[in-house]
Structures are given as C-alpha cells and as structure tokens.
Amino acid sequence: MDDKDEDIDTFDPNLPEEGPSAPPPGWLDSVLGYEEHMGGDCTDQICPPPPDFVPKPENDKNASVPNVMVPTVSEDVARDALLQFVGKKWTYSSKPAKNLIFKELKPFTIYRYRLETFTESRSSAWESEPHTGQCVDGPQNGVSPPPWQVQVCYPPKFTDSVQKIRVPHSSFIKPCHQCHGDGKVRCRHCRGRGLTRCMFCHGSGHSRNRRCTTCHGRGRKRCVSCHGKGDKGCLTCNGYRNLVHFIQLTVAWKNQVFEFIPNRVPEFPLKKFEKVSGEAFFVDENLRVYPIEGFPDREICDASKGAIQNHLLKYSAVSRILQQRQTIELVPLTHVYYAYSGKDYNYFVFGRENKVHTTKYPSSCSIL
C-alpha cells in the first residue's frame, strides 16, 4: 500500500463483526443421550455411570493376612549403608563410618498399607473443527450411543490414561458462529476501516508545530493488524465458513491411591518412607476388596476398613470402579546406635534400598 492508499477508508458495512467465541444458546442441535448439552453448552459435563455399573458391597466379608517375620539388618549392611550415605555428602568424612563401634541395632516392625482403586470416568463436551470437505458422521447414520456404551481401548490396570473419542453419529455442519459464515471478520483494531489514529501525533497530523513525519501529516496510519484491509481471516473456521460440530467424549482412567503407615517411631519422619520400597507379603486384588481382619496391627485393619468405605462412596458416584487392590508391605527400619571418639550417635537404615537418615554425624568439615 503506497502513501496515497493510506488515505482510503476501506470500511465495508456488510462485513460482519466478530461473533462470540462459543456457539450462542440454541445454536446447536440436541443429541439423544446427551441432553445435558442444551443449546450448545460447550462445558465439560460429567456422565455418571449407570446404576448397574456400581459394584454392590457384600456384608460381613473380610480378608485375612498371613504372619510375617521382621527383617533384620547386619552390622556390615548398616556400615555399608552409612558409607554410601556419607559418600554423597561432600561435607562428611568417611572416617567415622569406617571406624565407628556398634552398640545396638534395633529393628522395628513397620507396615505400609496401600489401597488402589482403578476408576474410569466419562465426560462429554461440544467440539468443532473447520469443514474442509471431510465426511460427516451425522444422525443420518444412526442414533448416537450413550456415553457408557461408546467403545474404547482400555489401558493396563492401575495406570493413568486419557482418551478422547468423537461420539458416533453426533456430527453436523453449521455456519461458523464467529464470522457468521463469511470466512472473515471486521478487524477490531481499526473497526474495519483499515486505518488507525497515528500514535505519535494523536491524529492531529502535527507534532511540536511541525508536520508529523510518521503519518506525513495525515493523522492516520495503515492498520498493522489487518495490513489496511479492514478485515481478517476468521480463526475459528480458518476461512472455510462452515464448522463441523460434534460431541467429544473424554474417558479418563485414574489409579486412586491411599497409603497409611502407623507412626511407631516418632523420631523417624514418616515422609522418608515415600522414597523407598518394602516387601509386599499380602496382595488382595479383585473388582471389590474387603476390609482386612485379624491382622496383629489393629491400626492397619482400621485403615483398611475406612479407606475401602471412603473410596466406594467417593468414586462410585461419578466414576466406574474397574478394579481394586490392597497390599501390606513390611518396610525395613533399623535404629542403629554407635560410638565414635567417646561420643554416642545414632542413625536409621530404612527400606529395601537401605537408605540412611541421620540428624547428626560425628565429623564434618567446612570450607573457610
């Protein structure tokens, strides 16, 4: 566009203003089985599972647990664990770990209870894409299946996953609501005129009693947003004028996990157990698991009963419970007491990985 063209007002009264970003109420058709999306509501709607999808609890059922031996840690293992720990701390010397004198190794019985509830939830929402000539699977091909009858590919159990599926026979073509089927919209920046007020002279054409050198005294400049055309291509339909609307089903699989460890050793931080594994000596997996009874640690029994009841109430109303699994692990924990240079110290060795936790170590150095 040359200087003369910058004086031309390109306003076209027939060019539509930009419409709403979402279809207005009543714009979209109703689809049988998805009536919650009335009038084109594009928000994600939860689809509760049908009643026959909810597992029914059986009264007076429980799970029994076998007895288990408490694991022990030898002095060699305890020393090696401390040496590995010290090796990762550049301010610690390995000399105390090599020369310490063990006084007592005290093992603890630490149980970790875990309940996993593998759930499937389904939600639906209106989606759209430009119609570029692709085939449209609409109601002429049949009735759309209800949300929980749409076929999906299931992931491995107890793994999180999400799938998005276009509901069969829910698609149809409508003019683009953003540009009203025109393929382009009036530029908001210049209001369709192709020109904007010069920012340097504020539209006066003069600056400091001189002709503005930026707009050459015109007071207006070519719109940088639409390059002086007064219109812009519609970003919703990409200029194709029509949209294909369809219902998109989002299927989410989630492994809901509850963990509980009784606080048997107050001086040891429970959060440390999150980073280590234990020996799983009890694994109970089924569509529905039942509270553990008869286990020596009553807190584990109470945790099992409460967690199972909570998961059933919390997740069955909005999702489908596909499988449950409860485990009890024996997590090794040994309190090591030792002496070095006439002073007493202690540390913990925990987990199958023989991790170390200590709040005080005999010898540390600092860089001056």
Short mmCIF file of C-alpha atoms in Angstrom, two decimals:
data_model
loop_
_atom_site.label_atom_id
_atom_site.label_comp_id
_atom_site.label_asym_id
_atom_site.label_seq_id
_atom_site.Cartn_x
_atom_site.Cartn_y
_atom_site.Cartn_z
CA MET A 1 0.00 0.00 0.00
CA ASP A 2 1.54 3.38 -1.04
CA ASP A 3 1.11 6.77 0.67
CA LYS A 4 -1.98 7.67 -1.35
CA ASP A 5 -3.68 4.42 -0.43
CA GLU A 6 -3.29 5.24 3.24
CA ASP A 7 -5.94 7.94 2.88
CA ILE A 8 -8.55 5.44 1.61
CA ASP A 9 -11.13 4.26 4.14
CA THR A 10 -11.83 0.56 3.49
CA PHE A 11 -14.88 0.29 5.74
CA ASP A 12 -17.39 -2.28 4.46
CA PRO A 13 -20.76 -2.12 6.27
CA ASN A 14 -21.63 -5.62 5.01
CA LEU A 15 -18.61 -7.20 6.70
CA PRO A 16 -19.74 -8.97 9.88
CA GLU A 17 -18.32 -8.10 13.25
CA GLU A 18 -16.59 -10.87 15.10
CA GLY A 19 -19.15 -13.11 16.79
CA PRO A 20 -18.94 -14.95 20.12
CA SER A 21 -16.06 -17.35 20.73
CA ALA A 22 -18.53 -20.13 21.62
CA PRO A 23 -21.81 -21.01 19.88
CA PRO A 24 -24.68 -18.98 21.37
CA PRO A 25 -27.55 -20.74 23.17
CA GLY A 26 -29.80 -22.66 20.80
CA TRP A 27 -27.18 -22.69 18.03
CA LEU A 28 -26.50 -26.43 18.16
CA ASP A 29 -28.86 -29.36 17.79
CA SER A 30 -29.81 -31.68 20.62
CA VAL A 31 -28.33 -35.20 20.57
CA LEU A 32 -30.24 -38.05 22.18
CA GLY A 33 -28.44 -39.28 25.29
CA TYR A 34 -26.50 -36.01 25.65
CA GLU A 35 -29.36 -33.67 26.54
CA GLU A 36 -27.26 -32.03 29.28
CA HIS A 37 -25.60 -30.01 26.49
CA MET A 38 -28.72 -27.95 25.93
CA GLY A 39 -28.47 -25.22 23.33
CA GLY A 40 -24.83 -25.80 22.57
CA ASP A 41 -23.38 -25.69 26.10
CA CYS A 42 -19.69 -26.37 25.47
CA THR A 43 -18.65 -27.01 29.08
CA ASP A 44 -17.42 -30.46 30.03
CA GLN A 45 -20.29 -32.49 31.50
CA ILE A 46 -19.66 -35.43 33.82
CA CYS A 47 -21.51 -38.60 32.79
CA PRO A 48 -22.21 -40.70 35.92
CA PRO A 49 -22.13 -44.46 35.30
CA PRO A 50 -25.44 -46.34 35.14
CA PRO A 51 -26.53 -47.98 38.42
CA ASP A 52 -25.62 -51.49 37.20
CA PHE A 53 -22.02 -50.32 36.76
CA VAL A 54 -21.64 -49.64 40.50
CA PRO A 55 -20.29 -52.66 42.46
CA LYS A 56 -22.50 -53.79 45.35
CA PRO A 57 -20.77 -54.41 48.69
CA GLU A 58 -21.18 -57.79 50.36
CA ASN A 59 -21.73 -57.58 54.09
CA ASP A 60 -19.57 -59.50 56.57
CA LYS A 61 -16.79 -60.20 54.06
CA ASN A 62 -13.18 -59.60 55.05
CA ALA A 63 -9.63 -60.50 54.05
CA SER A 64 -7.17 -62.43 56.21
CA VAL A 65 -3.44 -61.81 56.29
CA PRO A 66 -0.59 -64.30 56.88
CA ASN A 67 2.03 -63.86 59.59
CA VAL A 68 5.37 -62.37 58.61
CA MET A 69 8.89 -62.20 60.05
CA VAL A 70 10.51 -58.87 60.92
CA PRO A 71 13.57 -58.26 58.70
CA THR A 72 16.92 -57.64 60.38
CA VAL A 73 19.98 -55.64 59.29
CA SER A 74 23.51 -56.88 59.99
CA GLU A 75 26.38 -54.65 61.14
CA ASP A 76 28.06 -54.99 57.72
CA VAL A 77 24.90 -53.86 55.92
CA ALA A 78 24.43 -50.98 58.36
CA ARG A 79 28.03 -49.82 57.87
CA ASP A 80 27.85 -50.08 54.07
CA ALA A 81 24.60 -48.10 54.06
CA LEU A 82 26.21 -45.32 56.13
CA LEU A 83 29.30 -45.25 53.88
CA GLN A 84 27.10 -44.82 50.79
CA PHE A 85 25.18 -42.06 52.53
CA VAL A 86 28.36 -40.26 53.59
CA GLY A 87 29.82 -40.61 50.08
CA LYS A 88 27.04 -38.38 48.74
CA LYS A 89 27.66 -35.65 51.35
CA TRP A 90 30.76 -33.68 50.41
CA THR A 91 30.93 -32.09 53.89
CA TYR A 92 31.13 -35.50 55.60
CA SER A 93 34.23 -37.59 56.18
CA SER A 94 34.12 -41.36 55.70
CA LYS A 95 36.50 -41.97 58.61
CA PRO A 96 33.80 -42.16 61.34
CA ALA A 97 31.70 -44.55 59.25
CA LYS A 98 34.70 -46.87 58.82
CA ASN A 99 35.84 -46.79 62.44
CA LEU A 100 32.62 -46.49 64.45
CA ILE A 101 31.78 -49.05 67.15
CA PHE A 102 28.27 -50.50 67.04
CA LYS A 103 26.40 -50.58 70.35
CA GLU A 104 22.92 -51.76 69.29
CA LEU A 105 20.90 -52.46 66.13
CA LYS A 106 17.19 -52.18 66.95
CA PRO A 107 14.77 -53.35 64.22
CA PHE A 108 11.16 -52.12 64.08
CA THR A 109 8.08 -53.71 62.57
CA ILE A 110 6.76 -51.09 60.13
CA TYR A 111 3.75 -51.90 57.97
CA ARG A 112 2.61 -49.87 54.99
CA TYR A 113 -0.98 -50.34 53.86
CA ARG A 114 -1.94 -49.28 50.34
CA LEU A 115 -5.35 -49.28 48.69
CA GLU A 116 -5.55 -48.71 44.94
CA THR A 117 -8.90 -48.09 43.25
CA PHE A 118 -8.75 -48.08 39.46
CA THR A 119 -11.55 -45.86 38.16
CA GLU A 120 -12.97 -44.87 34.80
CA SER A 121 -14.82 -41.59 34.36
CA ARG A 122 -16.52 -40.20 31.27
CA SER A 123 -17.41 -36.63 30.36
CA SER A 124 -18.63 -35.03 27.16
CA ALA A 125 -18.46 -31.62 25.55
CA TRP A 126 -19.21 -29.97 22.23
CA GLU A 127 -16.18 -29.54 19.96
CA SER A 128 -15.84 -28.20 16.45
CA GLU A 129 -13.45 -28.07 13.50
CA PRO A 130 -13.47 -26.32 10.11
CA HIS A 131 -15.43 -28.17 7.45
CA THR A 132 -12.94 -28.65 4.65
CA GLY A 133 -14.95 -31.23 2.72
CA GLN A 134 -14.40 -34.20 5.04
CA CYS A 135 -17.13 -36.81 5.54
CA VAL A 136 -19.52 -36.05 8.39
CA ASP A 137 -20.87 -38.86 10.58
CA GLY A 138 -24.24 -37.41 11.49
CA PRO A 139 -27.61 -38.67 12.77
CA GLN A 140 -28.45 -39.89 9.25
CA ASN A 141 -26.13 -42.83 10.05
CA GLY A 142 -27.93 -43.81 13.24
CA VAL A 143 -28.53 -42.84 16.86
CA SER A 144 -25.51 -41.85 18.94
CA PRO A 145 -24.65 -44.44 21.62
CA PRO A 146 -24.96 -43.29 25.26
CA PRO A 147 -21.70 -42.22 26.93
CA TRP A 148 -21.06 -45.52 28.69
CA GLN A 149 -21.77 -47.59 25.55
CA VAL A 150 -19.12 -45.90 23.39
CA GLN A 151 -16.38 -48.46 22.70
CA VAL A 152 -12.88 -47.60 23.97
CA CYS A 153 -9.46 -49.28 24.20
CA TYR A 154 -8.66 -49.96 27.83
CA PRO A 155 -5.16 -49.29 29.21
CA PRO A 156 -3.34 -51.68 31.58
CA LYS A 157 -4.95 -51.82 35.01
CA PHE A 158 -3.86 -49.32 37.67
CA THR A 159 -2.30 -46.92 35.15
CA ASP A 160 -3.47 -43.36 34.46
CA SER A 161 -4.61 -42.65 30.92
CA VAL A 162 -6.93 -40.36 28.93
CA GLN A 163 -8.70 -40.97 25.62
CA LYS A 164 -10.76 -38.52 23.60
CA ILE A 165 -13.33 -40.07 21.26
CA ARG A 166 -15.74 -38.45 18.83
CA VAL A 167 -19.19 -39.79 19.67
CA PRO A 168 -20.50 -41.68 16.61
CA HIS A 169 -23.34 -40.02 14.63
CA SER A 170 -23.17 -36.78 16.67
CA SER A 171 -21.65 -34.57 13.94
CA PHE A 172 -23.38 -31.93 11.82
CA ILE A 173 -22.44 -28.85 9.79
CA LYS A 174 -23.33 -25.29 10.78
CA PRO A 175 -22.22 -21.86 9.51
CA CYS A 176 -19.36 -20.52 11.59
CA HIS A 177 -20.76 -18.58 14.55
CA GLN A 178 -17.64 -16.41 14.75
CA CYS A 179 -17.82 -14.94 11.24
CA HIS A 180 -21.49 -15.76 10.53
CA GLY A 181 -20.40 -17.94 7.61
CA ASP A 182 -18.46 -15.18 5.84
CA GLY A 183 -14.96 -16.62 6.34
CA LYS A 184 -13.63 -13.26 7.54
CA VAL A 185 -14.48 -10.71 10.20
CA ARG A 186 -14.16 -6.98 10.65
CA CYS A 187 -10.81 -6.01 12.15
CA ARG A 188 -11.31 -4.99 15.77
CA HIS A 189 -8.13 -2.92 15.84
CA CYS A 190 -9.26 -0.44 13.19
CA ARG A 191 -13.01 -1.28 13.34
CA GLY A 192 -12.95 -2.31 9.69
CA ARG A 193 -11.57 0.97 8.30
CA GLY A 194 -8.03 -0.19 7.55
CA LEU A 195 -6.67 2.93 9.23
CA THR A 196 -5.81 3.78 12.82
CA ARG A 197 -5.01 7.05 14.52
CA CYS A 198 -1.32 7.94 14.47
CA MET A 199 0.11 7.31 17.91
CA PHE A 200 2.85 9.92 17.55
CA CYS A 201 0.69 12.95 16.77
CA HIS A 202 -2.53 11.51 18.27
CA GLY A 203 -4.36 12.05 15.00
CA SER A 204 -3.62 15.80 14.64
CA GLY A 205 -1.09 15.41 11.82
CA HIS A 206 1.31 17.72 13.65
CA SER A 207 3.93 17.24 16.32
CA ARG A 208 5.71 20.17 18.00
CA ASN A 209 4.28 22.61 15.46
CA ARG A 210 5.61 20.54 12.59
CA ARG A 211 4.02 18.13 10.20
CA CYS A 212 4.19 14.65 11.69
CA THR A 213 6.89 12.68 9.90
CA THR A 214 5.37 9.36 10.93
CA CYS A 215 1.97 9.79 9.23
CA HIS A 216 3.09 12.56 6.84
CA GLY A 217 0.51 14.91 8.32
CA ARG A 218 -2.48 12.65 7.65
CA GLY A 219 -3.17 11.80 11.29
CA ARG A 220 -3.82 8.20 10.31
CA LYS A 221 -1.71 5.13 9.66
CA ARG A 222 -2.35 1.84 7.95
CA CYS A 223 -3.64 -0.72 10.45
CA VAL A 224 -0.83 -3.10 11.37
CA SER A 225 -3.27 -5.78 12.49
CA CYS A 226 -5.11 -6.23 9.16
CA HIS A 227 -2.46 -4.57 6.94
CA GLY A 228 -5.00 -1.95 5.88
CA LYS A 229 -7.59 -4.38 4.53
CA GLY A 230 -10.19 -3.73 7.22
CA ASP A 231 -10.86 -7.44 7.66
CA LYS A 232 -9.11 -10.51 9.00
CA GLY A 233 -9.50 -14.19 8.25
CA CYS A 234 -11.72 -16.00 10.74
CA LEU A 235 -9.55 -18.00 13.13
CA THR A 236 -12.40 -20.32 14.10
CA CYS A 237 -13.23 -21.72 10.66
CA ASN A 238 -9.90 -20.76 9.03
CA GLY A 239 -11.85 -19.09 6.25
CA TYR A 240 -13.87 -22.22 5.32
CA ARG A 241 -17.13 -20.55 6.50
CA ASN A 242 -18.63 -23.74 7.97
CA LEU A 243 -17.87 -25.78 11.07
CA VAL A 244 -18.40 -29.44 11.87
CA HIS A 245 -19.79 -29.68 15.41
CA PHE A 246 -19.58 -32.96 17.29
CA ILE A 247 -19.71 -34.31 20.83
CA GLN A 248 -16.32 -35.36 22.15
CA LEU A 249 -16.22 -37.98 24.88
CA THR A 250 -13.30 -37.80 27.30
CA VAL A 251 -12.56 -41.08 29.04
CA ALA A 252 -10.14 -40.82 31.97
CA TRP A 253 -8.65 -43.76 33.86
CA LYS A 254 -7.16 -42.91 37.22
CA ASN A 255 -5.45 -45.01 39.85
CA GLN A 256 -6.69 -43.57 43.14
CA VAL A 257 -4.17 -44.40 45.88
CA PHE A 258 -4.45 -44.33 49.66
CA GLU A 259 -1.43 -45.11 51.84
CA PHE A 260 -1.10 -45.46 55.58
CA ILE A 261 1.85 -46.17 57.86
CA PRO A 262 1.33 -46.28 61.66
CA ASN A 263 3.68 -43.89 63.45
CA ARG A 264 5.63 -46.40 65.53
CA VAL A 265 8.88 -44.41 65.78
CA PRO A 266 8.13 -40.71 66.43
CA GLU A 267 11.76 -39.59 65.90
CA PHE A 268 11.77 -41.00 62.35
CA PRO A 269 9.96 -38.82 59.71
CA LEU A 270 7.20 -40.82 58.00
CA LYS A 271 7.67 -38.94 54.71
CA LYS A 272 11.02 -40.71 54.29
CA PHE A 273 9.11 -43.94 53.60
CA GLU A 274 7.66 -42.45 50.41
CA LYS A 275 11.05 -42.80 48.69
CA VAL A 276 11.66 -46.48 49.49
CA SER A 277 10.05 -49.84 48.85
CA GLY A 278 9.20 -52.71 51.16
CA GLU A 279 8.39 -56.40 50.97
CA ALA A 280 4.78 -56.94 49.91
CA PHE A 281 3.64 -60.02 51.83
CA PHE A 282 -0.10 -59.50 51.27
CA VAL A 283 -1.75 -58.66 47.94
CA ASP A 284 -5.52 -58.76 47.50
CA GLU A 285 -6.89 -57.80 44.09
CA ASN A 286 -10.47 -58.00 42.87
CA LEU A 287 -13.36 -55.96 41.49
CA ARG A 288 -14.12 -55.16 45.14
CA VAL A 289 -11.77 -55.79 48.04
CA TYR A 290 -12.94 -56.14 51.62
CA PRO A 291 -11.63 -54.87 54.96
CA ILE A 292 -8.69 -56.70 56.49
CA GLU A 293 -9.47 -58.52 59.71
CA GLY A 294 -7.38 -60.44 62.21
CA PHE A 295 -4.12 -58.64 61.45
CA PRO A 296 -1.92 -58.08 64.54
CA ASP A 297 -1.71 -54.33 63.94
CA ARG A 298 -5.21 -53.03 64.60
CA GLU A 299 -4.44 -49.66 63.01
CA ILE A 300 -3.92 -51.41 59.68
CA CYS A 301 -7.33 -53.10 59.99
CA ASP A 302 -8.99 -49.78 60.80
CA ALA A 303 -7.19 -48.03 57.92
CA SER A 304 -8.32 -50.75 55.51
CA LYS A 305 -11.94 -50.52 56.58
CA GLY A 306 -12.02 -46.72 56.42
CA ALA A 307 -10.19 -46.43 53.10
CA ILE A 308 -12.37 -49.00 51.32
CA GLN A 309 -15.56 -47.33 52.53
CA ASN A 310 -14.25 -43.87 51.59
CA HIS A 311 -13.19 -44.93 48.07
CA LEU A 312 -16.54 -46.58 47.40
CA LEU A 313 -18.51 -43.51 48.48
CA LYS A 314 -16.15 -41.01 46.86
CA TYR A 315 -15.60 -42.57 43.44
CA SER A 316 -18.62 -44.74 42.60
CA ALA A 317 -20.95 -41.73 42.29
CA VAL A 318 -19.00 -40.05 39.46
CA SER A 319 -16.93 -42.89 38.03
CA ARG A 320 -16.87 -46.60 37.47
CA ILE A 321 -14.69 -48.73 39.76
CA LEU A 322 -12.97 -51.25 37.50
CA GLN A 323 -10.63 -52.95 39.96
CA GLN A 324 -9.27 -52.62 43.46
CA ARG A 325 -6.04 -53.81 45.03
CA GLN A 326 -4.88 -53.65 48.62
CA THR A 327 -1.40 -54.55 49.80
CA ILE A 328 0.54 -54.66 53.02
CA GLU A 329 4.28 -54.16 52.87
CA LEU A 330 6.84 -54.73 55.56
CA VAL A 331 9.19 -51.77 55.31
CA PRO A 332 12.59 -52.40 56.93
CA LEU A 333 13.56 -49.88 59.61
CA THR A 334 16.52 -50.30 61.95
CA HIS A 335 17.71 -47.82 64.55
CA VAL A 336 21.50 -48.06 64.74
CA TYR A 337 23.29 -46.88 67.89
CA TYR A 338 27.08 -46.46 67.76
CA ALA A 339 30.03 -44.71 69.39
CA TYR A 340 32.89 -42.74 67.91
CA SER A 341 35.68 -40.89 69.68
CA GLY A 342 33.99 -41.44 73.02
CA LYS A 343 30.64 -39.96 72.00
CA ASP A 344 27.32 -41.68 71.25
CA TYR A 345 25.48 -41.24 67.94
CA ASN A 346 22.65 -42.94 66.05
CA TYR A 347 21.07 -43.22 62.61
CA PHE A 348 18.31 -45.09 60.82
CA VAL A 349 18.58 -47.62 57.98
CA PHE A 350 15.26 -47.96 56.15
CA GLY A 351 13.66 -49.50 53.07
CA ARG A 352 14.83 -52.35 50.88
CA GLU A 353 17.25 -49.83 49.36
CA ASN A 354 18.98 -49.43 52.78
CA LYS A 355 18.65 -45.65 52.79
CA VAL A 356 20.05 -43.72 55.76
CA HIS A 357 18.53 -40.93 57.82
CA THR A 358 20.52 -39.12 60.46
CA THR A 359 20.33 -35.72 62.13
CA LYS A 360 23.89 -35.73 63.46
CA TYR A 361 27.16 -37.13 62.13
CA PRO A 362 30.48 -37.21 64.05
CA SER A 363 32.79 -35.37 61.75
CA SER A 364 32.02 -32.65 59.24
CA CYS A 365 34.30 -30.18 57.54
CA SER A 366 33.70 -26.68 56.30
CA ILE A 367 35.46 -24.60 53.67
CA LEU A 368 36.79 -21.31 55.01
#
